Short mmCIF file of C-alpha atoms in Angstrom, two decimals:
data_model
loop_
_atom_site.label_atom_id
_atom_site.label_comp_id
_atom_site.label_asym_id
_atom_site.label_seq_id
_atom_site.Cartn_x
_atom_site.Cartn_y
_atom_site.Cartn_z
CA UNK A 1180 -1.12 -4.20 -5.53
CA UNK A 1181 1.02 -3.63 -8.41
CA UNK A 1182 3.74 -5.69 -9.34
CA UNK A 1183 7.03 -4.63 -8.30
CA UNK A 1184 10.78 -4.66 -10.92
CA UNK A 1185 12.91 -6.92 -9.47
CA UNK A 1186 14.14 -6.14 -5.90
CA UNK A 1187 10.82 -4.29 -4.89
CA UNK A 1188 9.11 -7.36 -3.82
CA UNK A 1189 10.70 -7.45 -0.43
CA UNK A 1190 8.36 -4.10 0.59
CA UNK A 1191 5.29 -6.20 -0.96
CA UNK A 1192 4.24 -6.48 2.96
CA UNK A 1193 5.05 -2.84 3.74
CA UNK A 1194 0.89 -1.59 2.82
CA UNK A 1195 -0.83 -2.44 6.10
CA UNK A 1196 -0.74 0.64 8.93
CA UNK A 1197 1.55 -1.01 11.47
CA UNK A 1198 4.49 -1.89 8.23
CA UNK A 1199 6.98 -0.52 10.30
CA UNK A 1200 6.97 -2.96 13.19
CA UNK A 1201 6.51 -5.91 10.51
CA UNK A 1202 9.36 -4.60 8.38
CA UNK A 1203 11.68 -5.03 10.91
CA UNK A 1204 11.44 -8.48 11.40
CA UNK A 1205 10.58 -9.78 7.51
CA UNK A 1206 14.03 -7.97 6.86
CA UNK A 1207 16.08 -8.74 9.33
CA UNK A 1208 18.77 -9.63 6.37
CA UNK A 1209 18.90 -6.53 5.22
CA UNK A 1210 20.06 -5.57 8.52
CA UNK A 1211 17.52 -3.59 10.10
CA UNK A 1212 18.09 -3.21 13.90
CA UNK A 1213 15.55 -5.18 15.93
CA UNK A 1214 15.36 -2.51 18.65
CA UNK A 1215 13.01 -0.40 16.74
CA UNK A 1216 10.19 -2.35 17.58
CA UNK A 1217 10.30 -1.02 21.36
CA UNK A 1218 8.48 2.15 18.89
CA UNK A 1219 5.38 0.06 17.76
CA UNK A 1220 2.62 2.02 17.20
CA UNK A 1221 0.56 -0.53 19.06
CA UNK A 1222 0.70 1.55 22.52
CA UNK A 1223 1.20 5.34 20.88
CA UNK A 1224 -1.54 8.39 20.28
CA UNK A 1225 -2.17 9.27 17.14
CA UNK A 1226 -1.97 12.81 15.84
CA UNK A 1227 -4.68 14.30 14.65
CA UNK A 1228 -5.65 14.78 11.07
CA UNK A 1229 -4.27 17.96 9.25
CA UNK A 1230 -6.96 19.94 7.73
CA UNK A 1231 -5.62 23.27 7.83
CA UNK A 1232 -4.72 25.56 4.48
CA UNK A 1233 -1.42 24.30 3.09
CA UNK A 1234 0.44 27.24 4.05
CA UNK A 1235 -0.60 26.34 7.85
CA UNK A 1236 0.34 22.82 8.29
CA UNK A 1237 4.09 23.30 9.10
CA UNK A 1238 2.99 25.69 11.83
CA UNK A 1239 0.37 23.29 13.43
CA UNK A 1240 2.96 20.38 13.28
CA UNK A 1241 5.79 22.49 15.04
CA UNK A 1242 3.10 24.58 17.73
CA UNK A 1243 4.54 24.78 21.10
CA UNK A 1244 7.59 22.19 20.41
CA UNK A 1245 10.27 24.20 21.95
CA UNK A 1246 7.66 26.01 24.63
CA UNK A 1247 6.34 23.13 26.35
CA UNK A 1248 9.09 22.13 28.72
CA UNK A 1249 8.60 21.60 32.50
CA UNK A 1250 8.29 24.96 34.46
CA UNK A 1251 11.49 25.50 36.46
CA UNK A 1252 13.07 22.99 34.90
CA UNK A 1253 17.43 22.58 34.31
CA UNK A 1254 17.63 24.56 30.89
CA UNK A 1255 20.82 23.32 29.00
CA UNK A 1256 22.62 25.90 26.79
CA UNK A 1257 23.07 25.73 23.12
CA UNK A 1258 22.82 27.44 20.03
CA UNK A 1259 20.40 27.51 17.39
CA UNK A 1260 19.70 29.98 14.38
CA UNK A 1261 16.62 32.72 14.88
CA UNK A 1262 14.54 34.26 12.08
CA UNK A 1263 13.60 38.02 13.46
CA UNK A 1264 12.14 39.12 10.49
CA UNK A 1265 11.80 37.68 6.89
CA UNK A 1266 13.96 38.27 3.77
CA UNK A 1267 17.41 36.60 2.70
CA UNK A 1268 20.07 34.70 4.16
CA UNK A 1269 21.49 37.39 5.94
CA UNK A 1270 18.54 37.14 8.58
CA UNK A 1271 19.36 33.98 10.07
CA UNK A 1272 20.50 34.70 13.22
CA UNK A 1273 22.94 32.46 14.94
CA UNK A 1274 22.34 32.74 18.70
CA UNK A 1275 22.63 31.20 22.72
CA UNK A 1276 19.28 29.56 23.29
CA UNK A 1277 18.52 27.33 26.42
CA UNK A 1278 16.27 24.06 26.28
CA UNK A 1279 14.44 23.12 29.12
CA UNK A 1280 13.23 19.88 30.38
CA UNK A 1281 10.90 18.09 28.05
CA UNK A 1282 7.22 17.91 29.52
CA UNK A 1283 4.09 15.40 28.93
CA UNK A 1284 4.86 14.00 25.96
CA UNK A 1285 8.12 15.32 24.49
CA UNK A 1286 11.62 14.16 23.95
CA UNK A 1287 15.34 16.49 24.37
CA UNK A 1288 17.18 15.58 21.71
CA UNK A 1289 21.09 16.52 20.89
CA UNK A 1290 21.33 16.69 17.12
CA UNK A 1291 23.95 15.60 14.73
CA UNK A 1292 22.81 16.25 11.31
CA UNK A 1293 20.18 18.46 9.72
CA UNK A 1294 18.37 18.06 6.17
CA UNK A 1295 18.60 21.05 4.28
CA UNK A 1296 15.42 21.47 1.94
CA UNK A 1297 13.50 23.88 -0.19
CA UNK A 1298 11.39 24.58 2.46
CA UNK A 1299 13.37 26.03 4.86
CA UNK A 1300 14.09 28.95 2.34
CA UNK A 1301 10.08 29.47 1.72
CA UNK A 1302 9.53 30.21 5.75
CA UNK A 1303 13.11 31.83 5.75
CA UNK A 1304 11.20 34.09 2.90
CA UNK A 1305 7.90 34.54 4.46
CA UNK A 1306 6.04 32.14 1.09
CA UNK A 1307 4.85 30.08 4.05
CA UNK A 1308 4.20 32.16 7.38
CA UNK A 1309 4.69 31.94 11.10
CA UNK A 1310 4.68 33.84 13.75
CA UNK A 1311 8.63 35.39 14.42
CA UNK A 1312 10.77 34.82 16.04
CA UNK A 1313 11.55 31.07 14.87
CA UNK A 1314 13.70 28.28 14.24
CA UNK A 1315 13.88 27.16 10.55
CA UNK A 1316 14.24 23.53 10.16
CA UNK A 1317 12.10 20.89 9.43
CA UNK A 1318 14.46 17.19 9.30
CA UNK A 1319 17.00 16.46 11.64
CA UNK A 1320 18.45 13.08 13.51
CA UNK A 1321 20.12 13.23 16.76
CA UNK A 1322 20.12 11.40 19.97
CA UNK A 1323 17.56 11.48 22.83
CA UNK A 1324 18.94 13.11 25.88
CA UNK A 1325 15.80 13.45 28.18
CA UNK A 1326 12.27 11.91 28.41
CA UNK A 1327 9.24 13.68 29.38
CA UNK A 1328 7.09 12.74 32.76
CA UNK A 1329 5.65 8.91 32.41
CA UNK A 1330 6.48 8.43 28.55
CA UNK A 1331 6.82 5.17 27.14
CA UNK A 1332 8.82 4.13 24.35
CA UNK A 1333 11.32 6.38 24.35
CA UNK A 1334 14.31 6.42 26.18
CA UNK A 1335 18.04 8.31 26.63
CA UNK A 1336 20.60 7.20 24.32
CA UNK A 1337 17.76 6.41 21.14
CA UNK A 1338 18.60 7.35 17.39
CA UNK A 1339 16.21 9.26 16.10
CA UNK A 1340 15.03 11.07 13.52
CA UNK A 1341 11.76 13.53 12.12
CA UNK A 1342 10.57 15.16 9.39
CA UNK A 1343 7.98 18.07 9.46
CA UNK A 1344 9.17 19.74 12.59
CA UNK A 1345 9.72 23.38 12.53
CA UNK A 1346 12.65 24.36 14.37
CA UNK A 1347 15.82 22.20 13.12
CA UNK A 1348 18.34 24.30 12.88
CA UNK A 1349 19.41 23.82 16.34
CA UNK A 1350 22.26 21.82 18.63
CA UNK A 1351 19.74 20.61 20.48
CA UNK A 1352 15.63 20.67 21.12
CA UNK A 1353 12.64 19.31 22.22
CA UNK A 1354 9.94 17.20 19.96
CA UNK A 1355 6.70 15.84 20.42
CA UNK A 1356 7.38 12.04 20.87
CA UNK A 1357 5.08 10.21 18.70
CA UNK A 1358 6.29 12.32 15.77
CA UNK A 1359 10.16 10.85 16.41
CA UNK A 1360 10.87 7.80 14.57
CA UNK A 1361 13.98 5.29 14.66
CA UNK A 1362 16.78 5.21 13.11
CA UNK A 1363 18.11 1.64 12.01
CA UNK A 1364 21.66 0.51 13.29
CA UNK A 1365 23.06 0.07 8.91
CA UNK A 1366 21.65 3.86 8.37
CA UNK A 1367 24.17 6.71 9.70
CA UNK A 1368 23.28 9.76 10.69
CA UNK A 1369 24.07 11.74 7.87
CA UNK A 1370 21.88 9.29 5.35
CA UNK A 1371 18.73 9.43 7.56
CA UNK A 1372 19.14 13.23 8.36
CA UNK A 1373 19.32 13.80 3.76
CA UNK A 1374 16.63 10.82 3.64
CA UNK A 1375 13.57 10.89 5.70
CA UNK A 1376 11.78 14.43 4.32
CA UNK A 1377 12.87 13.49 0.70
CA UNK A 1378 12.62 10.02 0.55
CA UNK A 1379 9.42 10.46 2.49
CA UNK A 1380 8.21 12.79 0.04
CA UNK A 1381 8.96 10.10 -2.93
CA UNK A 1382 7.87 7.39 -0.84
CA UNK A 1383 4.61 8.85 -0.90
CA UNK A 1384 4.14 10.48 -4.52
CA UNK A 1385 4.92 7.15 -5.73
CA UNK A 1386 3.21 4.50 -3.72
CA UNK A 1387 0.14 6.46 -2.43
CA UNK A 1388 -0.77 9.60 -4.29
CA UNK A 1389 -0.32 7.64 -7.54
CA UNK A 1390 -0.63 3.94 -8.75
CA UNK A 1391 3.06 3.95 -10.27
CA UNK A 1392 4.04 0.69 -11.63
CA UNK A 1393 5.34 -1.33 -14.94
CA UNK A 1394 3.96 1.03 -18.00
CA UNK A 1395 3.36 4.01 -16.48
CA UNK A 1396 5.21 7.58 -18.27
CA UNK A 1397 6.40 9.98 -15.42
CA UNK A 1398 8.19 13.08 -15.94
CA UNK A 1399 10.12 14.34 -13.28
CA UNK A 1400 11.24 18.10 -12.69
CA UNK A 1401 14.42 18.99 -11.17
CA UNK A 1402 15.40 15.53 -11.63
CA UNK A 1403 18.96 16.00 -10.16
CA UNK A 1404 17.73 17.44 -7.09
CA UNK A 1405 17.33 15.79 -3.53
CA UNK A 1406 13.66 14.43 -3.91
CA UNK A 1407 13.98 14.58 -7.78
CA UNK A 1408 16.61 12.43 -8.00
CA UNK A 1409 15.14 9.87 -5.31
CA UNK A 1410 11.75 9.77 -7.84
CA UNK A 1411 14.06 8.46 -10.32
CA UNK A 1412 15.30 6.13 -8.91
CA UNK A 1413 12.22 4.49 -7.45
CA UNK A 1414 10.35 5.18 -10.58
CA UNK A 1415 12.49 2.99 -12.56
CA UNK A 1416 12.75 0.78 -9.89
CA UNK A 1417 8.77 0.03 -10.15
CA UNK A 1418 8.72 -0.38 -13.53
CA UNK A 1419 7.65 3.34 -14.53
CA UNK A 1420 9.33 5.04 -17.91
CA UNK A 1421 11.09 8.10 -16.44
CA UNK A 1422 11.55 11.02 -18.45
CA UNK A 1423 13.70 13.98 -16.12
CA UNK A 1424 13.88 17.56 -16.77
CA UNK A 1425 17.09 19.07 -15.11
CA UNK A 1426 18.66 22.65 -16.09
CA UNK A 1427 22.56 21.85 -17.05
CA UNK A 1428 24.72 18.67 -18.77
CA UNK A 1429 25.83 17.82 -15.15
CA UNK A 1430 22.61 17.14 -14.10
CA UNK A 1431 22.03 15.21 -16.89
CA UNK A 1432 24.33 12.74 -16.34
CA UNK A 1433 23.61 12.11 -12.90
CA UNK A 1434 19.66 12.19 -13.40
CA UNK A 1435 20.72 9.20 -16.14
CA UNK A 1436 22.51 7.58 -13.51
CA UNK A 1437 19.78 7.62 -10.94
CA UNK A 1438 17.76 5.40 -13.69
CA UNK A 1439 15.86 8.69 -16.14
CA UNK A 1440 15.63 6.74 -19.39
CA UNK A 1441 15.53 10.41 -21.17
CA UNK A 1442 16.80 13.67 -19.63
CA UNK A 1443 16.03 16.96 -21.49
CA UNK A 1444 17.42 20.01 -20.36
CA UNK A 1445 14.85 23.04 -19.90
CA UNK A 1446 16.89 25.57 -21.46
CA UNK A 1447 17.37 23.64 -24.64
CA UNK A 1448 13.72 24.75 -25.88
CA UNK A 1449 10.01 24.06 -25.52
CA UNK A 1450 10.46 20.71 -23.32
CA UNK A 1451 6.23 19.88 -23.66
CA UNK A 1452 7.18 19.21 -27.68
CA UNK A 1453 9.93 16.75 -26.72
CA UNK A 1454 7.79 15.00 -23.86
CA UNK A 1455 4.92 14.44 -27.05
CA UNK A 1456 7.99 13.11 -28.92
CA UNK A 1457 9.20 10.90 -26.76
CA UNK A 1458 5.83 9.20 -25.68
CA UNK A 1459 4.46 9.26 -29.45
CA UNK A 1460 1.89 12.10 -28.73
CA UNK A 1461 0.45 10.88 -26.31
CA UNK A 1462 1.86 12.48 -22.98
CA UNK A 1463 2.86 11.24 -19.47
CA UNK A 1464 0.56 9.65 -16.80
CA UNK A 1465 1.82 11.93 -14.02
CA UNK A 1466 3.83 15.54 -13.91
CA UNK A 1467 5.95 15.89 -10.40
CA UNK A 1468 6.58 19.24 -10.35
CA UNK A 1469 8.46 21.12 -7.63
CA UNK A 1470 9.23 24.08 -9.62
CA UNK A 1471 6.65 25.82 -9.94
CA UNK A 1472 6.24 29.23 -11.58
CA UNK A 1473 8.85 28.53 -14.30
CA UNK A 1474 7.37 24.97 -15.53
CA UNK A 1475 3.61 24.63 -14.38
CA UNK A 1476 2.07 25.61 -17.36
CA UNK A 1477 4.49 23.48 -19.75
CA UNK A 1478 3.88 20.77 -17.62
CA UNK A 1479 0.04 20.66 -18.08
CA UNK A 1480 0.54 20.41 -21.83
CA UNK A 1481 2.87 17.19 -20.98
CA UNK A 1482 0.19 15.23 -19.31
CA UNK A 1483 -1.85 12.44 -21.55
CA UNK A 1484 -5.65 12.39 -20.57
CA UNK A 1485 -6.99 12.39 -17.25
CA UNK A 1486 -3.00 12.44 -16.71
CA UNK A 1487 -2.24 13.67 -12.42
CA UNK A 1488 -0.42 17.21 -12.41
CA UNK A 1489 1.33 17.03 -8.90
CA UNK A 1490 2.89 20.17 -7.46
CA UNK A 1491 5.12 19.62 -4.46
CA UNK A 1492 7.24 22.80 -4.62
CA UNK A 1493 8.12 26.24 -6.03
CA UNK A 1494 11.74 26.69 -6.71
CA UNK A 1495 11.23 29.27 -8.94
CA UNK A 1496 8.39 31.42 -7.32
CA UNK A 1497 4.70 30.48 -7.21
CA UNK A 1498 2.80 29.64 -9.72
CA UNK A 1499 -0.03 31.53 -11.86
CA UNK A 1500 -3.32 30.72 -10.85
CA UNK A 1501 -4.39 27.67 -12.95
CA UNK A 1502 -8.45 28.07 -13.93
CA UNK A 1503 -10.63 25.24 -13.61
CA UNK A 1504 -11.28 25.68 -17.54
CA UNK A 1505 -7.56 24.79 -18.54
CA UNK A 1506 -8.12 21.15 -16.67
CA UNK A 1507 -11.46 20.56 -18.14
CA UNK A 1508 -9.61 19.74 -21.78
CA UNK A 1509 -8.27 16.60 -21.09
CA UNK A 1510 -10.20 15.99 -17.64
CA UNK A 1511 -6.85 16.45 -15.74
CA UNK A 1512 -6.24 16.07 -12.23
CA UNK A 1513 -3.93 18.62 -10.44
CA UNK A 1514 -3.32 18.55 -6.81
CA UNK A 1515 -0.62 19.94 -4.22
CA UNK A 1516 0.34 17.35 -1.50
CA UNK A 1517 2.53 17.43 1.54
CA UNK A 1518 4.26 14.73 2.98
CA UNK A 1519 3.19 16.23 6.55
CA UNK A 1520 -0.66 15.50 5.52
CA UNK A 1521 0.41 11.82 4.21
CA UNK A 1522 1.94 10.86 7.53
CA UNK A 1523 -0.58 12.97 9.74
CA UNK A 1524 -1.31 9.46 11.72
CA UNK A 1525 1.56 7.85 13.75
CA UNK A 1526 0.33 4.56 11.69
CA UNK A 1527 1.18 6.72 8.22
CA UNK A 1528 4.41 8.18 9.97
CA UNK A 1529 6.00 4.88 10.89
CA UNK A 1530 4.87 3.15 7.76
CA UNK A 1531 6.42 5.95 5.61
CA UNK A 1532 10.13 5.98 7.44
CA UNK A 1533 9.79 1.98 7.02
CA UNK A 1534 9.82 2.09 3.56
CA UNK A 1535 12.11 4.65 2.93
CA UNK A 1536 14.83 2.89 5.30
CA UNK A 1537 13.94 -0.80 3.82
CA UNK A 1538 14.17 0.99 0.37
CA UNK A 1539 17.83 2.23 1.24
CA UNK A 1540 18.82 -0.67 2.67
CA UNK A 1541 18.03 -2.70 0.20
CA UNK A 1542 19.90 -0.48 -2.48
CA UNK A 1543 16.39 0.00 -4.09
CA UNK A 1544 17.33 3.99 -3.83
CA UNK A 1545 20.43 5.87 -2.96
CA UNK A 1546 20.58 9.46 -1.13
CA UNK A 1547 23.29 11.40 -2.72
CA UNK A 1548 24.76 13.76 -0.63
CA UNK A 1549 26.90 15.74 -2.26
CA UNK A 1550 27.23 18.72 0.18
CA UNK A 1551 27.63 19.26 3.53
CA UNK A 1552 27.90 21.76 5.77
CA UNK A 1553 28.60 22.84 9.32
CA UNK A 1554 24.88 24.21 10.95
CA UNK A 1555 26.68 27.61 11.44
CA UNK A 1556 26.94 27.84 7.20
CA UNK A 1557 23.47 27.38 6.94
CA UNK A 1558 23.01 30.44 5.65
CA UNK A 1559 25.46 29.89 2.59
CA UNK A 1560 23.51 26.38 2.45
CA UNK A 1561 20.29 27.79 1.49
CA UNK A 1562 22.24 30.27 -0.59
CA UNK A 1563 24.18 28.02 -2.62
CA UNK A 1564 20.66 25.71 -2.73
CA UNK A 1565 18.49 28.55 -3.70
CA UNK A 1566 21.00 29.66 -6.71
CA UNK A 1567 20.98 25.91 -7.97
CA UNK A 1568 24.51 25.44 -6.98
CA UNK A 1569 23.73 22.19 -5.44
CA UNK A 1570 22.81 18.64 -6.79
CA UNK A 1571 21.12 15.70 -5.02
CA UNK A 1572 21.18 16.33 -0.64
CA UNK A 1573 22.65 18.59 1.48
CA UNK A 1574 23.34 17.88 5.20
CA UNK A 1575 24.26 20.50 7.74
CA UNK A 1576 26.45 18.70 10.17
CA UNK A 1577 26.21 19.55 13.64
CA UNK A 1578 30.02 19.77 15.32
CA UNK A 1579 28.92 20.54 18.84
CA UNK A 1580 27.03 17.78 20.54
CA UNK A 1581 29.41 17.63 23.51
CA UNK A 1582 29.17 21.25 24.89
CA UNK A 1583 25.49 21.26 23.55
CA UNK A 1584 24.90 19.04 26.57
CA UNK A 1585 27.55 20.14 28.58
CA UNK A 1586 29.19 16.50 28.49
CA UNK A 1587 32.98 16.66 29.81
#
């Protein structure tokens, strides 16, 4: 293991599969509610292992979610947003939906906050496919409001939240069960709803695609951004040097805050020359890069040898094709993750959300939201995102939980 900057050595104990359940108890100061351990993974199914083409993995996850209630079953009336064909915002489609009944293995649950995320504006686009009509969506928390037939673990009333689900822009829905997580009593609704997908995404970037730790050079793209900024902060917070690469003054400033020890600005000239500057020539360890078509190439040039080029996103459109030639230089590694992949396993799902809520808890990272909206402006959400109107998370609030479920 490596050694952890003051503060981090509370989530030494966090490595082994079942962290979550463990976590709960070794931190009981910080708060964390005790009930979560009714969702031990001791008892649970495991999902299988993702092996599908990138583009494909989000459609696996989400298959049948919303089509597998109970035939005949009570539907409950609520609304949701419909994609009928691709383009821009103007084709989500508010509209009356009806959720059945979960069946074998599902959960009903009445949300109250959605994460908004890059994502949702590739499958919006048609940069990652699926069959239409859909739901867009992939974070959300809410409260269980039915159980399916015989399932353990689970019961009415639970907070809960996912990440990686298709289908979250919605009052209310059903979800496979073992892919549900809880949400501690000292995290509200809107926190968990900005945190799991994006602290998720740094959870794993940081602690299991690379060995970050004291003396390692990162550079961070869109470093004021919901994930970027969250790599920041945990970065620093494991001893890395954290060099962030945002696109105004503004974003500067915060990116500093969130613990960047230098910030350039990408406008302000060839940011690969000030990267060999500030590391003495020799270049960073590892490039996160969720930009894509406007910084991959720069990015390369950033990396030291046998430095990790990771691409997590595509802001700005997809990239070039990189040839195998233009690694072979410096015997660079270049890979593009998903967070769905890295918690495939219920054992890699509950071990992720642990650390991400002990990490918050413990004031190890911070989500910023700085937006929110109601569900119904999701549109002008992924708008305002999309245009880089936006800094840190954005949180689509849902107003409606009462008539979702027809509660007096």
């Amino acid at each position: 293991m490596p050694p952890f900057s003051t503060g981090f050595k509370t989530m030494q104990h966090l490595r082994s599969h079942n962290a979550f359940v463990r976590q709960v108890s070794a931190t009981a100061g910080l708060g964390l509610s005790c009930s979560a351990i009714r969702f031990s993974s001791s008892s649970e199914s495991q999902a299988p292992h993702l092996k599908l083409p990138f583009q494909r993995i989000f459609a696996q996850i989400s298959k049948d979610e919303d089509t597998g209630a109970r035939s005949g079953a009570k539907m409950v009336k609520a609304k949701a947003f419909k994609v009928h064909k691709v383009g821009g915002p103007e084709v989500l489609q508010w509209e009356d939906v009806e959720v059945g009944e979960p069946g074998e293995g599902q959960v009903r649950i009445r949300q109250t906050a959605v994460g908004l995320n890059f994502i949702d504006i590739y499958f919006r686009e048609g940069i990652y496919t699926h069959p239409t009509p859909f739901t867009p969506g992939m974070e959300a928390v809410g409260v269980v409001t039915a159980v399916g037939p015989g399932l353990t673990g689970r019961q009415v009333g639970d907070r809960v939240a996912y990440a990686g689900i298709l289908g979250a822009y919605a009052e209310e829905r059903l979800v496979a069960a073992d892919r549900v997580v809880p949400v501690p009593s000292n995290i509200d609704d809107i926190t968990a709803a900005a945190a799991l997908l994006k602290a998720g995404t740094a959870q794993f970037l940081l602690r299991r695609l690379g060995k970050v730790e004291r003396g390692v050079k990162i550079l961070v793209h869109a470093a004021a951004g919901g994930v970027g900024s969250l790599l920041c902060q945990w970065g620093n917070a494991l001893g890395a040097t954290v060099i962030g690469v945002v696109s105004t003054e503004a974003k500067a400033a915060q990116a500093k805050e969130d613990g960047a020890h230098h910030v350039l600005i990408q406008s302000e000239g060839d940011f690969a020359e000030k990267v060999k500057e500030i590391t003495n020539g020799e270049g960073v360890d590892i490039v996160y890069d969720s930009v894509g078509k406007d910084t991959l190439q720069q990015s390369l040039e950033c990396l030291r040898r046998r430095g990790l080029m990771v691409c997590f996103g595509q802001s700005s459109g997809l990239p070039d094709p990189i040839p195998l030639g233009a690694l072979a230089k410096k015997s660079l590694f270049l890979t593009r993750p998903s967070l769905m992949d890295y918690t495939s396993t219920r054992d890699e799902l509950l071990e992720c959300a642990g650390e991400v809520f002990t990490a918050l808890a413990a004031g190890i990272i911070k989500v910023r939201v700085n937006q929110t909206y109601q569900l119904a402006q999701a549109a002008q959400a992924q708008k305002d995102l999309k245009e880089r109107k936006t800094t840190g998370s954005t949180v689509l609030i849902v107003d409606s939980a009462e008539k979702t479920t027809g509660m007096a």
